[in-house]
PDB file of C-alpha atoms in Angstrom:
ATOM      1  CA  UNK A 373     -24.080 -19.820 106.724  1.00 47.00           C
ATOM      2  CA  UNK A 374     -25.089 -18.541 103.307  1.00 48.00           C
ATOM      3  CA  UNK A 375     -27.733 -19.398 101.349  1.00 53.00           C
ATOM      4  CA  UNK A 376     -26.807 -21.588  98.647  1.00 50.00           C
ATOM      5  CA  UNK A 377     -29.413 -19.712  96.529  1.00 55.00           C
ATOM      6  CA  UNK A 378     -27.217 -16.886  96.273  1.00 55.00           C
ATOM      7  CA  UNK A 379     -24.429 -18.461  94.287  1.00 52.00           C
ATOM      8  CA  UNK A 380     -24.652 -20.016  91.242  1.00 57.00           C
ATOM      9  CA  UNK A 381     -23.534 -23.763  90.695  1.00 59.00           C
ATOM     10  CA  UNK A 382     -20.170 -24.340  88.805  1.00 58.00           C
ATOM     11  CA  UNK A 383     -20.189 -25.806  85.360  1.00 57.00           C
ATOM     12  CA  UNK A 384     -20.452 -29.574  84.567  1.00 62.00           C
ATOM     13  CA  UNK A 385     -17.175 -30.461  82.519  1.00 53.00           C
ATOM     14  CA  UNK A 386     -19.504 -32.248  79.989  1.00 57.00           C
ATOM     15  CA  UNK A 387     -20.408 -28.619  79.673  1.00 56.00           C
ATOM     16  CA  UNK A 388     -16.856 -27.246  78.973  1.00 51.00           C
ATOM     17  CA  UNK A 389     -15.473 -26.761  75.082  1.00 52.00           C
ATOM     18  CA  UNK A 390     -12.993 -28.922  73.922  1.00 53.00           C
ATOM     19  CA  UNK A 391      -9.066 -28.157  74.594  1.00 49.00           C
ATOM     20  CA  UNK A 392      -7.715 -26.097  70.868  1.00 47.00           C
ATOM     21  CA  UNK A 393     -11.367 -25.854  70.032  1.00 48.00           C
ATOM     22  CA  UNK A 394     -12.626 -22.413  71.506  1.00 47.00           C
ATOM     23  CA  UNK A 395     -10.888 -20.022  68.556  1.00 52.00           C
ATOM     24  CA  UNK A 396     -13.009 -21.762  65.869  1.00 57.00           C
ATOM     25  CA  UNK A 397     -12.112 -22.080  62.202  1.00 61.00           C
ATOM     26  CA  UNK A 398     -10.395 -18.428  61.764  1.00 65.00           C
ATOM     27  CA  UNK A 399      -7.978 -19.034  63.854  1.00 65.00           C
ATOM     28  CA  UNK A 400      -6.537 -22.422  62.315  1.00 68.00           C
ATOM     29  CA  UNK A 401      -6.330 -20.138  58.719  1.00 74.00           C
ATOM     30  CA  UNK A 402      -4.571 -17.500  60.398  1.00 76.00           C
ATOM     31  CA  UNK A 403      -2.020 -20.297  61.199  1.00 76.00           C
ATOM     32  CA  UNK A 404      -1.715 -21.313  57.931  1.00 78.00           C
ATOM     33  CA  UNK A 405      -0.815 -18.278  56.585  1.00 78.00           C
ATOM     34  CA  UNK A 406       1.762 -17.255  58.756  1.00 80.00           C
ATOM     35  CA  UNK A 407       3.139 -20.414  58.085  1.00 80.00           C
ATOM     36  CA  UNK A 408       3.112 -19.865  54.049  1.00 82.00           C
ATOM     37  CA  UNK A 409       4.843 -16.045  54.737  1.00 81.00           C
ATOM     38  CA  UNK A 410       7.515 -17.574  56.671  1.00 83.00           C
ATOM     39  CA  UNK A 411       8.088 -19.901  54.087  1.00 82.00           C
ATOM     40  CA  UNK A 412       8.386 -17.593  51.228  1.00 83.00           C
ATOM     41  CA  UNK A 413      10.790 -15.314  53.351  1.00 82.00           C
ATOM     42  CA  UNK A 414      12.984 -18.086  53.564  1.00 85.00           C
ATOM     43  CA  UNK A 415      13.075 -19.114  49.956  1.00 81.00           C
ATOM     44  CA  UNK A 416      13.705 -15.338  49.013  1.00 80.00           C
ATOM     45  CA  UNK A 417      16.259 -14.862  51.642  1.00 78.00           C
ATOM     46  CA  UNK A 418      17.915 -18.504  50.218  1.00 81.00           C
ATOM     47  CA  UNK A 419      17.726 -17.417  46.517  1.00 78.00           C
ATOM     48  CA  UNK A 420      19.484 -13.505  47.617  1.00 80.00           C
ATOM     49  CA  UNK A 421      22.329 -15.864  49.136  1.00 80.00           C
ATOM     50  CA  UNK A 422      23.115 -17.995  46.417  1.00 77.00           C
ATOM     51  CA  UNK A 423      22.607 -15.460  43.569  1.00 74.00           C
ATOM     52  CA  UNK A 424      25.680 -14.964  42.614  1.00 69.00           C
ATOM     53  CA  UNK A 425      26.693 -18.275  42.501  1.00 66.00           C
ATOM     54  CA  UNK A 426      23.965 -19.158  39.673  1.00 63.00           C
ATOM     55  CA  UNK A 427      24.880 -18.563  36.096  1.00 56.00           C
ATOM     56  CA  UNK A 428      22.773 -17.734  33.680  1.00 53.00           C
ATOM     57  CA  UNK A 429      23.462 -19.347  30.280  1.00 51.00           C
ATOM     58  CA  UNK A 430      25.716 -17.277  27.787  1.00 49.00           C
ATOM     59  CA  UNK A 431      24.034 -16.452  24.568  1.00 49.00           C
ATOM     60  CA  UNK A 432      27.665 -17.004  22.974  1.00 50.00           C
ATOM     61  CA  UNK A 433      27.849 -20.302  24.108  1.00 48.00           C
ATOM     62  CA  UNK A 434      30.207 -22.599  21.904  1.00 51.00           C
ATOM     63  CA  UNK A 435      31.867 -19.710  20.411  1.00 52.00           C
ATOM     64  CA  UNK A 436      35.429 -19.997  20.424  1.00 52.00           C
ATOM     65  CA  UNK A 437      37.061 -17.294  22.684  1.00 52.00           C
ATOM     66  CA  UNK A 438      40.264 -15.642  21.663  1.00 49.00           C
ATOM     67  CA  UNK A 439      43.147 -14.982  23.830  1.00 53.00           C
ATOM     68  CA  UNK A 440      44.402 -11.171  23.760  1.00 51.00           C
ATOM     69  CA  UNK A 441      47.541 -11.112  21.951  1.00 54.00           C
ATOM     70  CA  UNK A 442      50.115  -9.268  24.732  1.00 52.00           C
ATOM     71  CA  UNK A 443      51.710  -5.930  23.757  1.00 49.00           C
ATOM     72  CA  UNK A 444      55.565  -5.407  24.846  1.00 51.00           C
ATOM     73  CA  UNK A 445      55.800  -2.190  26.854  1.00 52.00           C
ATOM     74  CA  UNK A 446      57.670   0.400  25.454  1.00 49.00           C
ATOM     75  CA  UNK A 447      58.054   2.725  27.906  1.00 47.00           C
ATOM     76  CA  UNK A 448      61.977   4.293  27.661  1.00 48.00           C
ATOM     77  CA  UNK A 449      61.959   3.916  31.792  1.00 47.00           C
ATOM     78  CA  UNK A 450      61.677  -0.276  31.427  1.00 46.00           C
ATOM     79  CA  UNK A 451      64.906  -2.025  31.370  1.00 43.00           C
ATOM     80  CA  UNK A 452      63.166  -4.419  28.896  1.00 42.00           C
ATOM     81  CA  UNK A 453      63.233  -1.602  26.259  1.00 41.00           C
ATOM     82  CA  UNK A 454      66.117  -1.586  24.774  1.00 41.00           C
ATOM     83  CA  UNK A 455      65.378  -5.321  23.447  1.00 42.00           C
ATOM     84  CA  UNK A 456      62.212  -3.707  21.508  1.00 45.00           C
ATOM     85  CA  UNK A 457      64.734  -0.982  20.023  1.00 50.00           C
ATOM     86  CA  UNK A 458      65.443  -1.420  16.261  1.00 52.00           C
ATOM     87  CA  UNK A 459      69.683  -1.331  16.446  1.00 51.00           C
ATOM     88  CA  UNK A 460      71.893   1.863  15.262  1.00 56.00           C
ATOM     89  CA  UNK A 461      72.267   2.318  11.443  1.00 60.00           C
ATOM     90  CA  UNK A 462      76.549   0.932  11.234  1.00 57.00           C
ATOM     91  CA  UNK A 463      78.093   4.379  10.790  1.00 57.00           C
ATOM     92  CA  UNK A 464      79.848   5.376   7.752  1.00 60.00           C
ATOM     93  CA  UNK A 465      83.268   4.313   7.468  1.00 58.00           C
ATOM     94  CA  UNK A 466      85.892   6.850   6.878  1.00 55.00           C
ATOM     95  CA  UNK A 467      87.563   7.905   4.062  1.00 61.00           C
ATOM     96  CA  UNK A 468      90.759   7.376   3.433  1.00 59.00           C
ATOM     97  CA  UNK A 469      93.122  10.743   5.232  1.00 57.00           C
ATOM     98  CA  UNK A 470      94.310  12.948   2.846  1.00 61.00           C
ATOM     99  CA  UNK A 471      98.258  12.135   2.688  1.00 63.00           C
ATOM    100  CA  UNK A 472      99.958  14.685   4.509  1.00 60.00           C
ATOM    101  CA  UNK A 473     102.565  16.964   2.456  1.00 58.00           C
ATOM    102  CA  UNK A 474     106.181  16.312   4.737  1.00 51.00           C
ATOM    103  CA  UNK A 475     107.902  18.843   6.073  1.00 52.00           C
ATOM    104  CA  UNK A 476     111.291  19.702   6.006  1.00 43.00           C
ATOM    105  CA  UNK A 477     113.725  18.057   8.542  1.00 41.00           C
ATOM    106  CA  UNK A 478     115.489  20.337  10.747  1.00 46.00           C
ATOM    107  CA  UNK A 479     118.025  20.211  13.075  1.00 49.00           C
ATOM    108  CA  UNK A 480     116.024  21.244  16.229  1.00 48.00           C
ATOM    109  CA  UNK A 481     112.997  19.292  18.175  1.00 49.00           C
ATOM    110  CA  UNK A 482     110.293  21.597  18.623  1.00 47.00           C
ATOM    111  CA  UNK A 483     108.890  19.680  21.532  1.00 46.00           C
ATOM    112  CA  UNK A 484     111.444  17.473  23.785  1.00 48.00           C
ATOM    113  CA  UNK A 485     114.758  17.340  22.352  1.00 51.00           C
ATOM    114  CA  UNK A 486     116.780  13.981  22.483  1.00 55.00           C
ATOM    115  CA  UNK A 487     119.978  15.590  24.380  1.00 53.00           C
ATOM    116  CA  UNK A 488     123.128  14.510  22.656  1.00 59.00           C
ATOM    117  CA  UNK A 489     124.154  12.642  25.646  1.00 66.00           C
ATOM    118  CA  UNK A 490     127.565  15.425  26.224  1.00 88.00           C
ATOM    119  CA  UNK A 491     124.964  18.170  28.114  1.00 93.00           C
ATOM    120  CA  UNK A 492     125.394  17.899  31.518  1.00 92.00           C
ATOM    121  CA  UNK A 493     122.223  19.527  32.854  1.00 90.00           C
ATOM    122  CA  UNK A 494     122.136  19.939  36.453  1.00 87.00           C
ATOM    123  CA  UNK A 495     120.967  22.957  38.545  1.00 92.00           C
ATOM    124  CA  UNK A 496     123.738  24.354  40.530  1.00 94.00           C
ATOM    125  CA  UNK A 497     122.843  27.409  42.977  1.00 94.00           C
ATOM    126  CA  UNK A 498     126.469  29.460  43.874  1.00 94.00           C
ATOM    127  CA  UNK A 499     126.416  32.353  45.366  1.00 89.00           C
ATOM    128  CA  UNK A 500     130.099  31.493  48.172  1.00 91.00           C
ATOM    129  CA  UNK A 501     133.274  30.012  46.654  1.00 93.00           C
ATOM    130  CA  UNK A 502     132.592  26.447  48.833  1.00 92.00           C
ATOM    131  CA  UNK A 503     129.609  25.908  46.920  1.00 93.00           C
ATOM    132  CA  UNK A 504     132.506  25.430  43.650  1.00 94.00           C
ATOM    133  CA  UNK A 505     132.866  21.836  44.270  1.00 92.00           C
ATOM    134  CA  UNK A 506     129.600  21.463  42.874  1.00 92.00           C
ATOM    135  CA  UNK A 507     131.106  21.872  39.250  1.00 92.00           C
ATOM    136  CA  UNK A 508     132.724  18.996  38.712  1.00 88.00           C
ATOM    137  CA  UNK A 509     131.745  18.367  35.486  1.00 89.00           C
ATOM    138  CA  UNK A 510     132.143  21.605  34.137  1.00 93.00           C
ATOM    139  CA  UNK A 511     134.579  22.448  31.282  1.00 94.00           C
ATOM    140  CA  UNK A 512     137.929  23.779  32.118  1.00 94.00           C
ATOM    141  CA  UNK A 513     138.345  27.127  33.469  1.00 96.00           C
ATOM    142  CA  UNK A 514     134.753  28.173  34.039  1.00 96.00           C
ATOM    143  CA  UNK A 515     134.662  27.630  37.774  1.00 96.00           C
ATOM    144  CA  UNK A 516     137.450  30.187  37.935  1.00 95.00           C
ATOM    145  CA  UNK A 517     135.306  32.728  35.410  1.00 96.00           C
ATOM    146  CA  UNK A 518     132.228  32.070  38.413  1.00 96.00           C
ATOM    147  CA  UNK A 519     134.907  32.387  41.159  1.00 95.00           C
ATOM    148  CA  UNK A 520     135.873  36.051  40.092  1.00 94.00           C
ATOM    149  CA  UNK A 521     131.656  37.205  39.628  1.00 91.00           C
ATOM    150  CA  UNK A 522     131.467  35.760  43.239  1.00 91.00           C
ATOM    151  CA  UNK A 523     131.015  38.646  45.827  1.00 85.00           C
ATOM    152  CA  UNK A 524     129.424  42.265  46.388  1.00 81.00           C
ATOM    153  CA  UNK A 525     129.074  44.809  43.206  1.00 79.00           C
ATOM    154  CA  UNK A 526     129.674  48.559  43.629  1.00 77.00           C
ATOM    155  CA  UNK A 527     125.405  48.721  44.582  1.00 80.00           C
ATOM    156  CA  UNK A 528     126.268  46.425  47.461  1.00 82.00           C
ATOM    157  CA  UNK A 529     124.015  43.473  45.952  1.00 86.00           C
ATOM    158  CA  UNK A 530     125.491  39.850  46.691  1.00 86.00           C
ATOM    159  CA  UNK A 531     125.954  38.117  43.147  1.00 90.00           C
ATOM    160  CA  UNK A 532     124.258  34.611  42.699  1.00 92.00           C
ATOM    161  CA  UNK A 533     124.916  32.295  40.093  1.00 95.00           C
ATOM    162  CA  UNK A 534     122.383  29.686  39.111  1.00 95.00           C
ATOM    163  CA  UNK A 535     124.214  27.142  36.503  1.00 96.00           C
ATOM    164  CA  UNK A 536     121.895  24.987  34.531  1.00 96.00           C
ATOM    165  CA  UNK A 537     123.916  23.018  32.155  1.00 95.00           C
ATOM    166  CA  UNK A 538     127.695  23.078  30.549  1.00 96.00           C
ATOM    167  CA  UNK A 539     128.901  21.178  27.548  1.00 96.00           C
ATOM    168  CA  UNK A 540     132.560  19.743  27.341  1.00 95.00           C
ATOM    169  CA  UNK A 541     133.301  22.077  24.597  1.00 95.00           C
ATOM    170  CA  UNK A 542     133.284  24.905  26.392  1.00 96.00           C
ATOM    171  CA  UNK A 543     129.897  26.244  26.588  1.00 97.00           C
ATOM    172  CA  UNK A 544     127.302  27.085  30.187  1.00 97.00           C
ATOM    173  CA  UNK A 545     123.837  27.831  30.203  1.00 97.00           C
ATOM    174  CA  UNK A 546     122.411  29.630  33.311  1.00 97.00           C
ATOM    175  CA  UNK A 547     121.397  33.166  35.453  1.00 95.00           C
ATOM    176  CA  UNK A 548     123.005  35.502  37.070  1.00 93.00           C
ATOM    177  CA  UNK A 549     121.238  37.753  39.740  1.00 90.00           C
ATOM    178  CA  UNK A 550     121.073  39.473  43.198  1.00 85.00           C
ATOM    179  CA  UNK A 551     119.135  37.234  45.874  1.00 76.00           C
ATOM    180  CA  UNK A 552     116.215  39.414  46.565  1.00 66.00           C
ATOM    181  CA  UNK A 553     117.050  39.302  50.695  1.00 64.00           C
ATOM    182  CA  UNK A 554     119.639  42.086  50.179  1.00 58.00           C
ATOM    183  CA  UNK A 555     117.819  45.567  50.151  1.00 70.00           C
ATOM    184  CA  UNK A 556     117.380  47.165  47.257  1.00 75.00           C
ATOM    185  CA  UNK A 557     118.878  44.269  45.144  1.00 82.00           C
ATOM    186  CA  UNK A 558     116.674  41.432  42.943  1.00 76.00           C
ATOM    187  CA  UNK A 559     116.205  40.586  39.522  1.00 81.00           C
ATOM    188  CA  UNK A 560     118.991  39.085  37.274  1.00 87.00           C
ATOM    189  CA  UNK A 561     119.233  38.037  33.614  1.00 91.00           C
ATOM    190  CA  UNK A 562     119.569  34.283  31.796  1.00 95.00           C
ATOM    191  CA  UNK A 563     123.360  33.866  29.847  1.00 97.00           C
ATOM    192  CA  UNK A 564     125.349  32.020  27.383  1.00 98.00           C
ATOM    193  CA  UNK A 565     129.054  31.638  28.704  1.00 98.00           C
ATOM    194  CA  UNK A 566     131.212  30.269  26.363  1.00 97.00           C
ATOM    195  CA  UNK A 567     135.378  29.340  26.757  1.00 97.00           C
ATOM    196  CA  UNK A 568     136.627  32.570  24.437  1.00 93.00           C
ATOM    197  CA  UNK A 569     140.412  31.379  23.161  1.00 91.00           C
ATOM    198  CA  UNK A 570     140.855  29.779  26.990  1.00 91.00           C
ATOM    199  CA  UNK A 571     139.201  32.789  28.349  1.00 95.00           C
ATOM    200  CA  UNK A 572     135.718  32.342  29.382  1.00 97.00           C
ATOM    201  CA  UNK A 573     133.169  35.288  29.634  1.00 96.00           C
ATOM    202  CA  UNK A 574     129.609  35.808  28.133  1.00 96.00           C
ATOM    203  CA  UNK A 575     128.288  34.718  24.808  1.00 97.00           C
ATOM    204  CA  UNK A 576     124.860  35.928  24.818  1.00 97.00           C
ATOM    205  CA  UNK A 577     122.346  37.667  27.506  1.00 95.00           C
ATOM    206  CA  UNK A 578     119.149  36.541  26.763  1.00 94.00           C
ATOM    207  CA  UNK A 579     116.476  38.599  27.430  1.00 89.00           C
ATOM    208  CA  UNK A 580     114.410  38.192  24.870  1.00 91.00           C
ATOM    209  CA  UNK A 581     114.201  34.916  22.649  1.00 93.00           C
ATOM    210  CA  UNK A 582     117.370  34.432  20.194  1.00 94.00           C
ATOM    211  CA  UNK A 583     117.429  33.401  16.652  1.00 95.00           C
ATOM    212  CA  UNK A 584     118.414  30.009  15.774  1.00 96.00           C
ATOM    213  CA  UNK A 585     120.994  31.587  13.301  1.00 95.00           C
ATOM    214  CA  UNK A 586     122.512  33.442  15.728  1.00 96.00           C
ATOM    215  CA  UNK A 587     123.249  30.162  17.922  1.00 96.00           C
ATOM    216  CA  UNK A 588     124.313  28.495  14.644  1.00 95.00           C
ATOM    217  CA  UNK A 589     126.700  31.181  14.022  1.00 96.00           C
ATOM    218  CA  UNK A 590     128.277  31.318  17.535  1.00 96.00           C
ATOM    219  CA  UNK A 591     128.395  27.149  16.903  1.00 95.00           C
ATOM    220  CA  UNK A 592     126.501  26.800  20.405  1.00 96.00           C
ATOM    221  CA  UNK A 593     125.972  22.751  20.551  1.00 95.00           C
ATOM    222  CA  UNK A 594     122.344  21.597  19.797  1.00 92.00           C
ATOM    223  CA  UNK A 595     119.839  19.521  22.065  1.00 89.00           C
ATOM    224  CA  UNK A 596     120.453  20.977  25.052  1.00 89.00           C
ATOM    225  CA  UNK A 597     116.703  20.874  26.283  1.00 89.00           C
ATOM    226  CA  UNK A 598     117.698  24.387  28.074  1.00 92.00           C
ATOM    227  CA  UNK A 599     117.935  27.305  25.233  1.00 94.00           C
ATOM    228  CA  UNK A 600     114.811  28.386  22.633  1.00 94.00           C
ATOM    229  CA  UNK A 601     115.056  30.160  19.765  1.00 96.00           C
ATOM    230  CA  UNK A 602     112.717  31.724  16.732  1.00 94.00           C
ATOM    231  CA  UNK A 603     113.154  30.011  13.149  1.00 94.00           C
ATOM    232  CA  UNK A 604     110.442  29.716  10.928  1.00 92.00           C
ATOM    233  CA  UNK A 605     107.502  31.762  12.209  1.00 91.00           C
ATOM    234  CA  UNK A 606     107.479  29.236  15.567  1.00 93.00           C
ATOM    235  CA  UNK A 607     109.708  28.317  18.849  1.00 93.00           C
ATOM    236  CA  UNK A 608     112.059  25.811  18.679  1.00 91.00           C
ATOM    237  CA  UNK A 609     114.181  24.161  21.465  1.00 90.00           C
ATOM    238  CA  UNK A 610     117.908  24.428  20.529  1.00 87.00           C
TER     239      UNK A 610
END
């Protein structure tokens, strides 16, 4: 057994500091402050939230503010443009035309002739007597004239007839040529057949463009829509 000598005796709890007491007065004020720094943290951290919900008062207070007046657009792409866009000046009106001088009347129409209703124009291809039937409203004695042209000249070239129009007194407009399927053959001419004291045989060849005096002096009928002639420094249908 030990000596109880050799160890000292344990405290007497009347001899033990009070419970919160043993830091002593410098530790309660460090309490106190780090109470006071958390405070102000807060408060600054509060007032950075709600700063910009706090106004600060205007220095133009009960001054009356204006509305901007709005400005149209006038760009020329806006469909709203055009009702910015001072109208067009009315234009000018016209004088009154000069009164033209008239010309004289003739007998022809230079443009479309009114046909005097006794042209029979109808094209008529012949180049075989069967194909005669076809004039039935041609004047007397000119199928017989075609009739006799009918057949093969002395340069073995097949003669066509191509009748345009005849008039009941005794007049045909048309061509005569060679169809060009026969070798060597083509080509042809326009004519003016005409009954000749009850024998009919050619009036004019055209092969260049005929005076109207010339037509007037062979008494060719007018308006037939089918012959032109020179008169007066222009072209005239006759």
């Amino acid at each position: 057994m030990s000596d109880p000598d050799e160890y000292p005796a344990p405290p007497r709890p009347e001899d033990l500091p009070e419970m919160g007491t043993s830091r002593g007065p410098r530790a309660r004020w460090a309490w106190v402050w780090v109470a006071l720094g958390s405070a102000l943290v807060t408060a600054l951290v509060m007032f950075l939230i709600m700063r910009p919900y706090l106004t600060l008062p205007s220095s133009n207070a009960g001054q009356t503010t204006v509305a901007p007046t709005p400005v149209a657009e006038t760009s020329s792409a806006s469909p709203s443009a055009a009702r910015w866009t001072a109208p067009p000046a009315a234009a000018p009106l016209p004088s009154d035309p000069p009164t033209p001088t008239p010309e004289p009347a003739t007998s022809q129409d230079a443009a479309c002739p009114e046909l005097d209703g006794r042209w029979v124009t109808d094209e008529t291809v012949i180049w075989e007597p069967e194909h005669l039937d076809e004039l039935v409203d041609a004047p007397d004695g000119f199928a017989a004239f075609v009739e006799a042209q009918l057949g093969v000249d002395d340069y073995g070239c097949t003669t066509q007839f191509t009748i345009l129009g005849t008039h009941p007194e005794g007049f045909a407009v048309g061509t005569m040529e060679s169809p060009e399927w026969d070798d060597g053959c083509g080509g042809g001419a326009w004519f003016i057949w005409s009954d000749q004291g009850g024998e009919w045989g050619e009036l004019f060849m055209i092969q260049d463009i005929l005076d109207c005096s010339d037509l007037a002096d062979a008494e060719v009928p007018e308006n037939s829509g089918l012959i032109e002639c020179f008169a007066d420094d222009q072209t005239w249908w006759w």
